[in-house]
Every structure is written in structure tokens, then in C-alpha cells.
Tab-separated table of C-alpha atoms and ligand atoms in Angstrom:
chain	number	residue	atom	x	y	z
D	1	UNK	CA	0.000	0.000	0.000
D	2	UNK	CA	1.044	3.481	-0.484
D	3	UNK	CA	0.331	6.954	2.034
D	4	UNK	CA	-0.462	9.607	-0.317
D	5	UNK	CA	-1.663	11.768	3.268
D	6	UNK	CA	-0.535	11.681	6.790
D	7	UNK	CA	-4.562	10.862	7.817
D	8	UNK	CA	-3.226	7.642	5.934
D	9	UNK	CA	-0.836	6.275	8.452
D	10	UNK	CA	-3.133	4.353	10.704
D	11	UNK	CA	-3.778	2.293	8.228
D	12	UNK	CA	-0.643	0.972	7.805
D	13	UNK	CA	-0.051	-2.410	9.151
D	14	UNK	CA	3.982	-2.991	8.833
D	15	UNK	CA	5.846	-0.149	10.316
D	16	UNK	CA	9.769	0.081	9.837
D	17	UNK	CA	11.114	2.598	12.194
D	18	UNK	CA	14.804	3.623	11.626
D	19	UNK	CA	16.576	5.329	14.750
D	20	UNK	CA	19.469	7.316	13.876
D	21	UNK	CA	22.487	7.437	16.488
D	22	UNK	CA	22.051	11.610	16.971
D	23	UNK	CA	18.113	10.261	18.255
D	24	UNK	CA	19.571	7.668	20.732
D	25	UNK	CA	22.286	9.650	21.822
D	26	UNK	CA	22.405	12.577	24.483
D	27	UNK	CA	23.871	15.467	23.165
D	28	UNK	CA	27.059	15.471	25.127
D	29	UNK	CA	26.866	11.854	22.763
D	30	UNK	CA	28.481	10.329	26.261
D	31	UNK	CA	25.518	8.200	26.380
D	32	UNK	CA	21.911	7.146	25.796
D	33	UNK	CA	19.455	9.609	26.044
D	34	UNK	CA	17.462	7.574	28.459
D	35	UNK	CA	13.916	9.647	28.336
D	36	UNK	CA	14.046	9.786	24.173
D	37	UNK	CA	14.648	5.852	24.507
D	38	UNK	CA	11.797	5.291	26.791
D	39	UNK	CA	9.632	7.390	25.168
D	40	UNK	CA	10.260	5.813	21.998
D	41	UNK	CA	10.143	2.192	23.161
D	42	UNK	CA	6.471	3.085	24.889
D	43	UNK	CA	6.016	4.566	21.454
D	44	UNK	CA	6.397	1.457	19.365
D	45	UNK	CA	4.886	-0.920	21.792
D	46	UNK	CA	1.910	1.113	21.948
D	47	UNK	CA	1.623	1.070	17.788
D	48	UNK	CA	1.931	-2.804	18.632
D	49	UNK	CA	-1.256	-2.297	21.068
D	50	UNK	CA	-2.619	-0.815	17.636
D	51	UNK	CA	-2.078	-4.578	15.494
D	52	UNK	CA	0.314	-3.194	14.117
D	53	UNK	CA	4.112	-4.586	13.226
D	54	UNK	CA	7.147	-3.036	13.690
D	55	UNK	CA	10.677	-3.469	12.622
D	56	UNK	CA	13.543	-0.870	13.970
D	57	UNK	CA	16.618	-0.586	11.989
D	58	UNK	CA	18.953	0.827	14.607
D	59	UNK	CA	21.867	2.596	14.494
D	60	UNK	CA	24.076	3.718	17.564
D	61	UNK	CA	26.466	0.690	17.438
D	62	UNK	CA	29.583	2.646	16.784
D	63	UNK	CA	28.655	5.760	18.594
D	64	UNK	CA	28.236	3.777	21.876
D	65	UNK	CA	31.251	1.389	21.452
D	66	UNK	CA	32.850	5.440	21.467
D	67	UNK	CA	31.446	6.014	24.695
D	68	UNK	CA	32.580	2.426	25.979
D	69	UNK	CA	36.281	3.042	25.571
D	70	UNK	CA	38.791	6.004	26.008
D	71	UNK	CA	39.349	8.101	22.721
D	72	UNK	CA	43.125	7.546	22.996
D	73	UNK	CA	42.600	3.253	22.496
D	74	UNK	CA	41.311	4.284	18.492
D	75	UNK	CA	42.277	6.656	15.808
D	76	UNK	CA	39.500	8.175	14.137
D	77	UNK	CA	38.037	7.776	10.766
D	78	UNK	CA	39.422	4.651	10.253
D	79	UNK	CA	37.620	1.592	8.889
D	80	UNK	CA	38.736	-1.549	10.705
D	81	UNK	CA	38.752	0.736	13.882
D	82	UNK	CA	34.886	1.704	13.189
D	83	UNK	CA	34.264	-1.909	12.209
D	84	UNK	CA	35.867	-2.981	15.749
D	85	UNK	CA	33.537	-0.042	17.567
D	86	UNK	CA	30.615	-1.424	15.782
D	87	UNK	CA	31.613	-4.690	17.420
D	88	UNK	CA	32.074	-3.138	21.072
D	89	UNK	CA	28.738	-1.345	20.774
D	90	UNK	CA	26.333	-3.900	19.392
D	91	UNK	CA	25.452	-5.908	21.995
D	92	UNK	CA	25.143	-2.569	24.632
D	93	UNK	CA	22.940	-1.626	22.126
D	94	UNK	CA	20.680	-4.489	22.351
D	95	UNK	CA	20.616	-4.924	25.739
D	96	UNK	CA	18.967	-1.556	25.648
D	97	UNK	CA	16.353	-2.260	24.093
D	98	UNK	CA	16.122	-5.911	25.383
D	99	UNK	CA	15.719	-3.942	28.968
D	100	UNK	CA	13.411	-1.416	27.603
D	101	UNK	CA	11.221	-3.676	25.944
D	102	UNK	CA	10.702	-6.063	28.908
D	103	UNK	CA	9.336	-3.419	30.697
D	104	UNK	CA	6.472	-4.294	28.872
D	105	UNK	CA	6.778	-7.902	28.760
D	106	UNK	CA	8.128	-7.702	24.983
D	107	UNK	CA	11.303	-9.604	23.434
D	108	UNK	CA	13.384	-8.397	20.794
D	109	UNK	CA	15.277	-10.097	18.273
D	110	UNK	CA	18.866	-8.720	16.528
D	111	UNK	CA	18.928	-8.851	13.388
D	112	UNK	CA	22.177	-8.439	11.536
D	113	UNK	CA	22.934	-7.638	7.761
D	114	UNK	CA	25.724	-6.668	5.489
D	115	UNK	CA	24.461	-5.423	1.360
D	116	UNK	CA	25.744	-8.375	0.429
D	117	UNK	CA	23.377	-10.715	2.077
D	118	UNK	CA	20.978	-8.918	0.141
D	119	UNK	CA	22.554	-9.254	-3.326
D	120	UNK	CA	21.458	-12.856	-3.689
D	121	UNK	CA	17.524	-13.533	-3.983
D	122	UNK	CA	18.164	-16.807	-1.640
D	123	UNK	CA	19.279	-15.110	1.057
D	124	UNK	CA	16.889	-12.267	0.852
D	125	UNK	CA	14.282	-14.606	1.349
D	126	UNK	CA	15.876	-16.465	3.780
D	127	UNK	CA	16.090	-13.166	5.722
D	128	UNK	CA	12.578	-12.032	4.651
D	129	UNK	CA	10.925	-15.956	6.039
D	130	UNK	CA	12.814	-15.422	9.326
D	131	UNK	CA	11.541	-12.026	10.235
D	132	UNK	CA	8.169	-12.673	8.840
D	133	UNK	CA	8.671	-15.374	11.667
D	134	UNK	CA	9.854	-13.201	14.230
D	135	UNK	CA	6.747	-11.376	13.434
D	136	UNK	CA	4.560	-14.469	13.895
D	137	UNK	CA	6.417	-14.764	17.379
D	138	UNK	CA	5.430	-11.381	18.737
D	139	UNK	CA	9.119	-10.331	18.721
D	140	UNK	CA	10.000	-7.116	17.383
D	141	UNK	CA	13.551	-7.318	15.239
D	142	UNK	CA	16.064	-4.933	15.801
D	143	UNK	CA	18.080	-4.325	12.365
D	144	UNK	CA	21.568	-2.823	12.342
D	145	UNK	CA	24.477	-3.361	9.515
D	146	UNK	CA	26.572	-6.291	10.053
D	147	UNK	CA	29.543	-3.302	10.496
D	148	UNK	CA	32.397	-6.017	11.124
D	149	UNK	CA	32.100	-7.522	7.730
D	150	UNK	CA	30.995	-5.619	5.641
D	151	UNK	CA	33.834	-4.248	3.235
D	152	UNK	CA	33.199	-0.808	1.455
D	153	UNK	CA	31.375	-2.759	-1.549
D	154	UNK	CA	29.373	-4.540	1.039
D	155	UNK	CA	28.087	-1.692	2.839
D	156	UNK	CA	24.777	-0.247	2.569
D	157	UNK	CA	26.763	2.725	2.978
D	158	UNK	CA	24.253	4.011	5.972
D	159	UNK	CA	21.276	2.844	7.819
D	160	UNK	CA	18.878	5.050	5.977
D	161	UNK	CA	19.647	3.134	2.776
D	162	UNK	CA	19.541	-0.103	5.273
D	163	UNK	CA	16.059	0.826	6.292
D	164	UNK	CA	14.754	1.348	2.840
D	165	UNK	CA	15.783	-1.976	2.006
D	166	UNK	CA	14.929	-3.270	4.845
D	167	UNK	CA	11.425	-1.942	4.033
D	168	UNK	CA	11.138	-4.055	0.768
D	169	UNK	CA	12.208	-6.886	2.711
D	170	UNK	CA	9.852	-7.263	5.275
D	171	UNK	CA	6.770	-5.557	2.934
D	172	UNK	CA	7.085	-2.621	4.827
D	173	UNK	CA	3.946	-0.104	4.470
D	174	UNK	CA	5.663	2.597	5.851
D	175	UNK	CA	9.190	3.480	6.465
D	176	UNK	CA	9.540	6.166	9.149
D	177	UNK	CA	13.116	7.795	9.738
D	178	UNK	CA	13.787	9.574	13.424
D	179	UNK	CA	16.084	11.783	12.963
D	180	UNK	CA	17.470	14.910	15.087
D	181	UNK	CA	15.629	17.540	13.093
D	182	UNK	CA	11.994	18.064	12.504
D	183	UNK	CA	11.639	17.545	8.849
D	184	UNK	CA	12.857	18.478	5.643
D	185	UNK	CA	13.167	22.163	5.107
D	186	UNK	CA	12.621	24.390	2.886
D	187	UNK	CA	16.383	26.032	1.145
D	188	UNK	CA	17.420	29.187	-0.532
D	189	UNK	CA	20.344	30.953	-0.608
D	190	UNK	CA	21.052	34.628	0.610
D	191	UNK	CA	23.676	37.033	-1.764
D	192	UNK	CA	26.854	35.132	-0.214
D	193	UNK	CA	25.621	31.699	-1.619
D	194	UNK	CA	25.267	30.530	2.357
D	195	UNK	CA	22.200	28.498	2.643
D	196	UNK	CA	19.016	29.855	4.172
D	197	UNK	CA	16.612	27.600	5.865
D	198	UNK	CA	12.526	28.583	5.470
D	199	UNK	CA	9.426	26.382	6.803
D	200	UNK	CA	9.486	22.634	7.341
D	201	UNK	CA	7.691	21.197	3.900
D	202	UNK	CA	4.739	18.867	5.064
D	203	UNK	CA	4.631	16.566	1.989
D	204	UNK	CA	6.078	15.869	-0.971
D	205	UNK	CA	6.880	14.036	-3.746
D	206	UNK	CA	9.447	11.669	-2.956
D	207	UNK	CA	10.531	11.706	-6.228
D	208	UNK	CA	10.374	15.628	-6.437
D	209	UNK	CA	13.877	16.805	-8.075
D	210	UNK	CA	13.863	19.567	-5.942
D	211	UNK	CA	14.464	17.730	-2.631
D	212	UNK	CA	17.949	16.423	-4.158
D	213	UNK	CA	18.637	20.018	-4.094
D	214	UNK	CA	18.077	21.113	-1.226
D	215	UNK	CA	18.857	18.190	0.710
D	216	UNK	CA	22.546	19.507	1.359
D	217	UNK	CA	25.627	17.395	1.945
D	218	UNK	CA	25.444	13.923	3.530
D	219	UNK	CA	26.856	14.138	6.952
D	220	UNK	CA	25.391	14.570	10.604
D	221	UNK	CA	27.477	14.488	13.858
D	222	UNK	CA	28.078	10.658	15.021
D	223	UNK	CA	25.701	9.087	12.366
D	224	UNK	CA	26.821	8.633	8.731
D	225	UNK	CA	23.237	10.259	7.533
D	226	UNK	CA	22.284	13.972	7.340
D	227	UNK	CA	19.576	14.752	5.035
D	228	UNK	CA	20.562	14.395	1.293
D	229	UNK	CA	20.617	10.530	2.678
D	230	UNK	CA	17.384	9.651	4.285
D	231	UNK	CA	15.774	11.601	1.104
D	232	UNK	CA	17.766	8.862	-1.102
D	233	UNK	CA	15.836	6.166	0.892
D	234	UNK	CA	12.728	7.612	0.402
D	235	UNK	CA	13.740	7.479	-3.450
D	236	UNK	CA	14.465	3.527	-2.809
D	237	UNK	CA	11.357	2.941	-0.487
D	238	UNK	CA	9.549	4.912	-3.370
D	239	UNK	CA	10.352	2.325	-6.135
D	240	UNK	CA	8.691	-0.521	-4.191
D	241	UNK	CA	5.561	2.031	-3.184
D	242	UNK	CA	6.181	2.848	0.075
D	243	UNK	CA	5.847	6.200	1.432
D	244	UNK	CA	8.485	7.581	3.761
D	245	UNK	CA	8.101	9.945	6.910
D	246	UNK	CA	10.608	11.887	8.636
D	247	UNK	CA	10.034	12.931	11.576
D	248	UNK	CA	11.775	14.281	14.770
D	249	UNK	CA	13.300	11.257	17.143
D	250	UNK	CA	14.066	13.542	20.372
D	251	UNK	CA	10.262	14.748	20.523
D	252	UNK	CA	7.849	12.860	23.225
D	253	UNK	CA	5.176	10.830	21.693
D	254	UNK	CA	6.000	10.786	18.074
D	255	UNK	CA	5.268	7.964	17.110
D	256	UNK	CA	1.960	8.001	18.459
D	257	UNK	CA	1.673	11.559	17.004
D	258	UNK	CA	2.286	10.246	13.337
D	259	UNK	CA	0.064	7.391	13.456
D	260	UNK	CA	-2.557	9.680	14.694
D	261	UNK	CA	-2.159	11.967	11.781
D	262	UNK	CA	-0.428	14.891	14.126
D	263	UNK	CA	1.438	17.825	11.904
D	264	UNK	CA	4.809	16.660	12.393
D	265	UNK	CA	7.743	16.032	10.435
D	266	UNK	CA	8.068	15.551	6.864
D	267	UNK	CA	5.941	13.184	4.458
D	268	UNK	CA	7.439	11.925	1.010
D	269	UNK	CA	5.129	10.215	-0.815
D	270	UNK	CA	4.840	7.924	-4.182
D	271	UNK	CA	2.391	8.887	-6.567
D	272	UNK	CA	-0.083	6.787	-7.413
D	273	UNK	CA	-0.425	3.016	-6.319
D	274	UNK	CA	2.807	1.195	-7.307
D	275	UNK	CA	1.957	-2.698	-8.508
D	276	UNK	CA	5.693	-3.572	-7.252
D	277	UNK	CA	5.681	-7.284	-5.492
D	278	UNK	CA	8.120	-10.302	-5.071
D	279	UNK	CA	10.810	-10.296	-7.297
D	280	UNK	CA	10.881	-6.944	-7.847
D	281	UNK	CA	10.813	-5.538	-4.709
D	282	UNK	CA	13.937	-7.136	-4.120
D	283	UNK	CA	15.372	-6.261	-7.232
D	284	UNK	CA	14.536	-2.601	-5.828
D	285	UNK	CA	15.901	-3.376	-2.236
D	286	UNK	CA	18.626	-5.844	-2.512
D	287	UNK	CA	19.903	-6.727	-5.922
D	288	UNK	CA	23.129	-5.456	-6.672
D	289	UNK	CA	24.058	-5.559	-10.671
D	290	UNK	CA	27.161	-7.295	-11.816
D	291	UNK	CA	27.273	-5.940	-14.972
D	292	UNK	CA	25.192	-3.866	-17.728
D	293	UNK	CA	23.609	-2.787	-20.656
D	294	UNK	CA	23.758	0.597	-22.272
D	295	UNK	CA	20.291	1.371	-23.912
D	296	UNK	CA	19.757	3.905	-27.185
D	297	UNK	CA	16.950	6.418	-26.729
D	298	UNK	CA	14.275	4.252	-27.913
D	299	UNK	CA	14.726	1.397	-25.811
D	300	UNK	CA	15.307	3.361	-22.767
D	301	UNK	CA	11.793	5.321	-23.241
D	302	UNK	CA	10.311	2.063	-24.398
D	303	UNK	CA	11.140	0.578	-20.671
D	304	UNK	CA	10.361	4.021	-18.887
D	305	UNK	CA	7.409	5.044	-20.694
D	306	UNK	CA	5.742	1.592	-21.345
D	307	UNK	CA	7.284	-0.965	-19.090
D	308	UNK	CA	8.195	-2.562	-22.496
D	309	UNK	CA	11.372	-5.417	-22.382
D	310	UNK	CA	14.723	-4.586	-23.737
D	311	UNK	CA	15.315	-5.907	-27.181
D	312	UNK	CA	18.752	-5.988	-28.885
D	313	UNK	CA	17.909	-3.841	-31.339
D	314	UNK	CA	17.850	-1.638	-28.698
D	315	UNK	CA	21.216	-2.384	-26.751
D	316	UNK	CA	24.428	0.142	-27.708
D	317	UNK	CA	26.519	-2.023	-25.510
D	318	UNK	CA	27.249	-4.217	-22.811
D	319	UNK	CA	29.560	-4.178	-20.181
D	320	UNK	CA	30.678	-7.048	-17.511
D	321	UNK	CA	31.052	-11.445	-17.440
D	322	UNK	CA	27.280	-12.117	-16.390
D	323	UNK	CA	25.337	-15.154	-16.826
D	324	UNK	CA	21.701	-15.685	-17.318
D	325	UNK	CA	19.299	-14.686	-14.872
D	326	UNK	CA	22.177	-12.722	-12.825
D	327	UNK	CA	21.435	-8.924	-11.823
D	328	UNK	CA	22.485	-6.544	-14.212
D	329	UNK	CA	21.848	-2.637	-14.681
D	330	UNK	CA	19.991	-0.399	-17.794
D	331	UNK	CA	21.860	2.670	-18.527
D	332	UNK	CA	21.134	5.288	-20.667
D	333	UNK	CA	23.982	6.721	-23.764
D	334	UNK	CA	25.553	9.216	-20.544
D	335	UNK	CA	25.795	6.227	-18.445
D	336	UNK	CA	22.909	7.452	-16.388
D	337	UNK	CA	20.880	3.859	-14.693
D	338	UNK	CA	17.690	4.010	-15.447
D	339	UNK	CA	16.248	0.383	-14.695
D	340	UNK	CA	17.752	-3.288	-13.286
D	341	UNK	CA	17.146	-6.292	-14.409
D	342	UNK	CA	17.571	-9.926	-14.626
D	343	UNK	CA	20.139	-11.455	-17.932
D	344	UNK	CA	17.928	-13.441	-20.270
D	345	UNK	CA	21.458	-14.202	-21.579
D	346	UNK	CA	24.756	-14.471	-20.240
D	347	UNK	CA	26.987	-11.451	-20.910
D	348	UNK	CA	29.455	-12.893	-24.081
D	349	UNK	CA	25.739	-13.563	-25.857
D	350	UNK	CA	24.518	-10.164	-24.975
D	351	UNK	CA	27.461	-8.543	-26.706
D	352	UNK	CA	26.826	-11.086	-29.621
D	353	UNK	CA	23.393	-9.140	-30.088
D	354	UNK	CA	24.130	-5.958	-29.976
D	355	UNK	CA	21.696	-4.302	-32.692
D	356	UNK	CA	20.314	-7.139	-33.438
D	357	UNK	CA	16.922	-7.848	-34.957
D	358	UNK	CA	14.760	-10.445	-33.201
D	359	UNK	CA	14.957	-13.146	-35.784
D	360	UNK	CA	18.888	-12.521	-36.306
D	361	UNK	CA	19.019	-14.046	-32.554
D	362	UNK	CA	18.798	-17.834	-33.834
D	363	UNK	CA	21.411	-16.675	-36.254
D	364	UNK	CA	23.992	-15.207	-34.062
D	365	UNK	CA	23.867	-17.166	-31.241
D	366	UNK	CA	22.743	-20.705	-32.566
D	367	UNK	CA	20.035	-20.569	-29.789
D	368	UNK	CA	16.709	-18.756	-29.164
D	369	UNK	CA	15.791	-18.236	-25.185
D	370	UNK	CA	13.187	-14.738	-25.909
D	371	UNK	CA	13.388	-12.331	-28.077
D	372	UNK	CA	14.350	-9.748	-25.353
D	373	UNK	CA	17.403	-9.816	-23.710
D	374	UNK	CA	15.826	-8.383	-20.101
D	375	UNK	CA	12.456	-9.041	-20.202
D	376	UNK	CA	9.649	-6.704	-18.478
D	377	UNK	CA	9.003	-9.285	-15.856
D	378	UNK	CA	11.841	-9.145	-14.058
D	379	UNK	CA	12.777	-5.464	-14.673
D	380	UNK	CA	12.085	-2.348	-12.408
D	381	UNK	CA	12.770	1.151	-13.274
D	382	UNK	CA	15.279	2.907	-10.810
D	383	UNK	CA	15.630	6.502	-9.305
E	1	LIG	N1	25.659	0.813	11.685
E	1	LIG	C1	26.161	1.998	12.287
E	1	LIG	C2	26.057	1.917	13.811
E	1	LIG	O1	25.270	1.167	14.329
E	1	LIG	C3	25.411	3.243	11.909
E	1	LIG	C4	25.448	3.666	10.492
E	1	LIG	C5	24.514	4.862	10.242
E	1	LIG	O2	23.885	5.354	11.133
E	1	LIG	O3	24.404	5.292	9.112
E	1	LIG	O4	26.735	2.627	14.481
């Protein structure tokens, strides 16, 4: 389902609730800020009260293990350092909100994940059966990245992205990101090219252009995020339907608030209903391409415009060793992705058919799969 209003948000089922570290944090960041985290853990067990289900993607890992240790026992900035923080933090993060949450009688289970457990439509499932199960239980799953092994390709880079994905794997409804500011606000510039904030914007588009703009560089205190990020994964949770809300973390009763249709924060919303299930939700949320194909005009409007299937006649080039059914990007002449896919052929075919006319396939390759070579089925345009 999607929210096109925020009337609309009791009536989603599946919440996915991302907590940034700057929510959980105090501001001195020398700790947790214990009446936010109460708040927000009476919050979510009340939407429970509601029938609904929730899913937390939390961050704070790292920023705890921080406060575990003296500064001088780690250098900054560095990976393996972060990685070991991550690995300090994790389970002090838990056992916050295994403490919190048994206040009112409720378990939670951690979930772990690195981008790469994602990549492979086994394993997505895998993770998607055991936190539908978790669900079944009554358990609410805590989500973090698994930050120890993840290498910079495996990253999700931040936990907003995480959440998104997160979203399409549990068939989130709604994907709500806490966050230490209110909202997304409105951006001009005064004479010296310095950035001028205006009102909070209510609702938009997720899609809108315009956000991108003024969403401003990607970095915020402890956490990775700032805003140019979490409007990214409304951009992902948009291409599986879902409707994002960001909203402010540090302010009592939120939750409650949004669900109740209370002016607060910002909603970015997908327009119209978006008929994106199964496959293609995780091609959205989890597939990462190993390779691609570089589209002429036609072929590229022909997916956008129609949902058609790529034909060779269509294809300028192709780029990477793929085989068939493996995930592989659509790119436009400037390089630009515009779609991913599955391979109807592996990738030394695909370069055999470059140009070529659907009953030349026979010919050039000595064997006929389709006539496409990614066909609409398994295809989903990007943003
Ligand atoms: N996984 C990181 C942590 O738990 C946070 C990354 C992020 O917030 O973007 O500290």
C-alpha cells in the first residue's frame, strides 16, 4: 500500500522505524538519552497495542562502542577501527532495548545484515521468512548493519539506505526515519551563496527533483546520515511504493503523534499506487548488478514510458562477465541507470546481439531463449 496523506498512516499495518544514532544519543553523545529511549520504546509498543508490526533498523552501534572506551585506544576515521567499535557497541545496544522492551513484557530479536546478504535472492528470502517469523512470534527485530564484515562494496553505505531496504524486505507499508531535526526544510540561498533555511515542507513528492537540491551534503554528527541521505531512501522505499516519513526522534510521543495523523515532520510520498511485489521488490531493495547494458533512446523510453522489455535492437553495448538470470543494470547513452534487471542471456551472448533484430538471434547465437534480452518481468525502473 502506499500513504499519499498523513490521515493515511493508521492504516498501515507494517511499520519500519529507523533510529538514527544523533536520536539515541544525548547530546554530550556520552551516552543514551534515556527519556528519548523510553519514550520511543512506549512509542512502538503502543503502535503494537494498535495490530500493528514493527521493525527498527537501529543505528548507535559505533557511537556507543565510542562512549565504551577512552578516545586515545582508536584513531578516528578509520575503517577496521569503526568496524571494531561497531563490534564493542552492538550488543550494549541491544541490551537496551532488550531492557526497555521487557518493561512491557516484549522480546526483541537482533537482526544483523551486510548489502551483500541482500545481493542474492536466496538469502533475501531467507532473511525475509525469518523475520516474517519473528513477526509471527510477537518479537519485534532490531536491524543494524553487520559493520564487522561488511567491506566498502558490502556496505549499505548508511542505515537510511539499510532501512529502505529493509522496508522491501519485510513488505514494509511505511518506512519512518527519526532523525534529530523536525523535517525536511525548505532552502534558498542569501547574496553570499550561504544556505538559508525557510518552513518545514509537510509533503512531498518523494521523487520531487527539488528535494535532491536542497537536501545539502550527507553528513550529521556521530551518524553517517544527514539529510541528502534519508531523502535517497525515500527514493528507494519509493520504487517498491512505500511512502516515507521523517520525523523528529528527540520529541515525546512521536510515534503516536504520526500514526494519529499529528502535523509533524516531513511526508514523502509515491504517486499513485505502485503494482511492485516479489521479485521486484527485491530487485529494488537488494539486488546489486554485476554488470550492464547501455540502452539507445528508444529502448530506454520504451522501458520508462511503457514498461516494455529490452530488445537488442535496442542495446548500444554491454559491459561485464554475467550469466543468465544474474542482476544486471539499464543505462542510458551518458551512463545514467535508469532500470535493473535480470540477464535473459549471459553477458558474451549479450554482446553477440548488440543491434540485433529479433529473428537474427537464432542466427547469431545458434540458440533462441526470448526475443528480449531483459524481459519486463523481471525489470524495475530505478531513481
Ligand atoms: N551501523 C552503524 C552503527 O550502528 C550506523 C550507520 C549509520 O547510522 O548510518 O553505528
Amino acid at each position: 500500500m502506499s500513504v499519499s496523506a498523513r490521515g493515511e498512516l493508521s492504516t498501515c499495518r507494517r511499520w519500519v522505524i529507523k533510529l538514527g544514532s544523533n536520536v539515541l544519543l544525548r547530546k554530550d553523545r556520552k551516552g543514551v538519552d534515556r527519556v528519548v529511549f523510553a519514550s520511543l520504546v512506549e512509542d512502538v509498543v503502543w503502535l503494537l497495542e494498535q495490530g500493528c508490526e514493527v521493525t527498527i533498523v537501529s543505528s548507535g552501534a559505533v557511537a556507543l562502542g565510542k562512549s565504551l572506551i577512552p578516545a586515545e585506544r582508536y584513531k578516528r576515521g578509520d575503517i577496521p577501527v569503526l568496524q571494531a567499535l561497531a563490534a564493542l557497541g552492538q550488543p550494549h545496544l541491544l541490551r537496551l532495548y532488550d531492557e526497555e522492551f521487557a518493561h512491557y513484557q516484549r522480546l526483541v530479536a537482533q537482526v544483523l545484515l551486510s548489502r551483500g546478504d541482500l545481493d542474492d535472492r536466496k538469502r533475501y528470502l531467507n532473511a525475509r521468512h525469518a523475520l516474517h517469523r519473528l513477526q509471527a512470534m510477537g518479537v519485534v527485530p532490531i536491524i543494524n548493519e553487520n559493520d564487522t564484515v561488511a567491506t566498502e562494496e558490502l556496505r549499505f553505505g548508511d542505515n537510511d539506505q539499510l532501512a529502505a531496504m529493509a522496508c522491501g524486505v519485510v513488505g514494509g507499508d511505511v518506512l519512518v526515519i527519526l532523525s534529530d531535526v523536525d523535517g525536511v526544510f525548505d532552502v534558498s540561498h542569501d547574496e553570499s551563496g550561504g544556505r538559508v533555511f525557510g518552513d518545514r515542507i509537510g509533503q512531498a513528492g518523494a521523487l520531487d527533483e527539488y528535494l535532491m537540491q536542497i537536501a545539502g551534503p550527507s553528513v550529521s554528527g556521530v551518524g553517517t546520515g544527514g539529510m541528502s541521505t534519508k531523502i535517497l531512501a525515500a527514493r528507494k522505499a519509493a520504487t517498491f511504493g512505500v511512502s516515507t516519513m521523517i520525523a523528529p526522534g528527540k520529541r515525546q510521543g512521536v510515534l503516536r503523534a504520526l500514526y494519529e495523523g499529528a502535523d509533524v515532520g516531513t511526508l514523502l510520498t509515491v504517486d499513485g499506487a505502485k503494482d511492485v511485489t516479489g521479485k521486484k521488490v527485491w530487485l529494488s531493495a537488494g539486488a546489486m548488478p554485476v554488470g550492464r547494458i547501455i540502452c539507445d533512446a528508444g529502448a530506454c523510453q520504451a522501458v520508462m514510458e511503457k514498461g516494455a522489455s529490452v530488445l537488442p535492437v535496442g542495446v548500444l553495448g554491454v559491459d561485464g562477465d554475467f550469466t543468465e538470470g544474474d542482476v544486471i543494470e539499464l543505462v542510458n547513452q551518458a551512463g545514467e541507470r535508469f532500470a535493473v534487471g535480470l540477464a535473459v542471456y549471459d553477458g558474451e551472448s549479450t554482446r553477440r546481439l548488440v543491434g540485433a533484430h529479433t529473428e537474427e538471434i537464432m542466427e547469431r547465437l545458434g540458440y533462441h531463449v526470448l526475443d528480449c534480452v531483459v524481459h519486463r518481468d523481471n525489470l524495475v525502473i530505478s531513481t
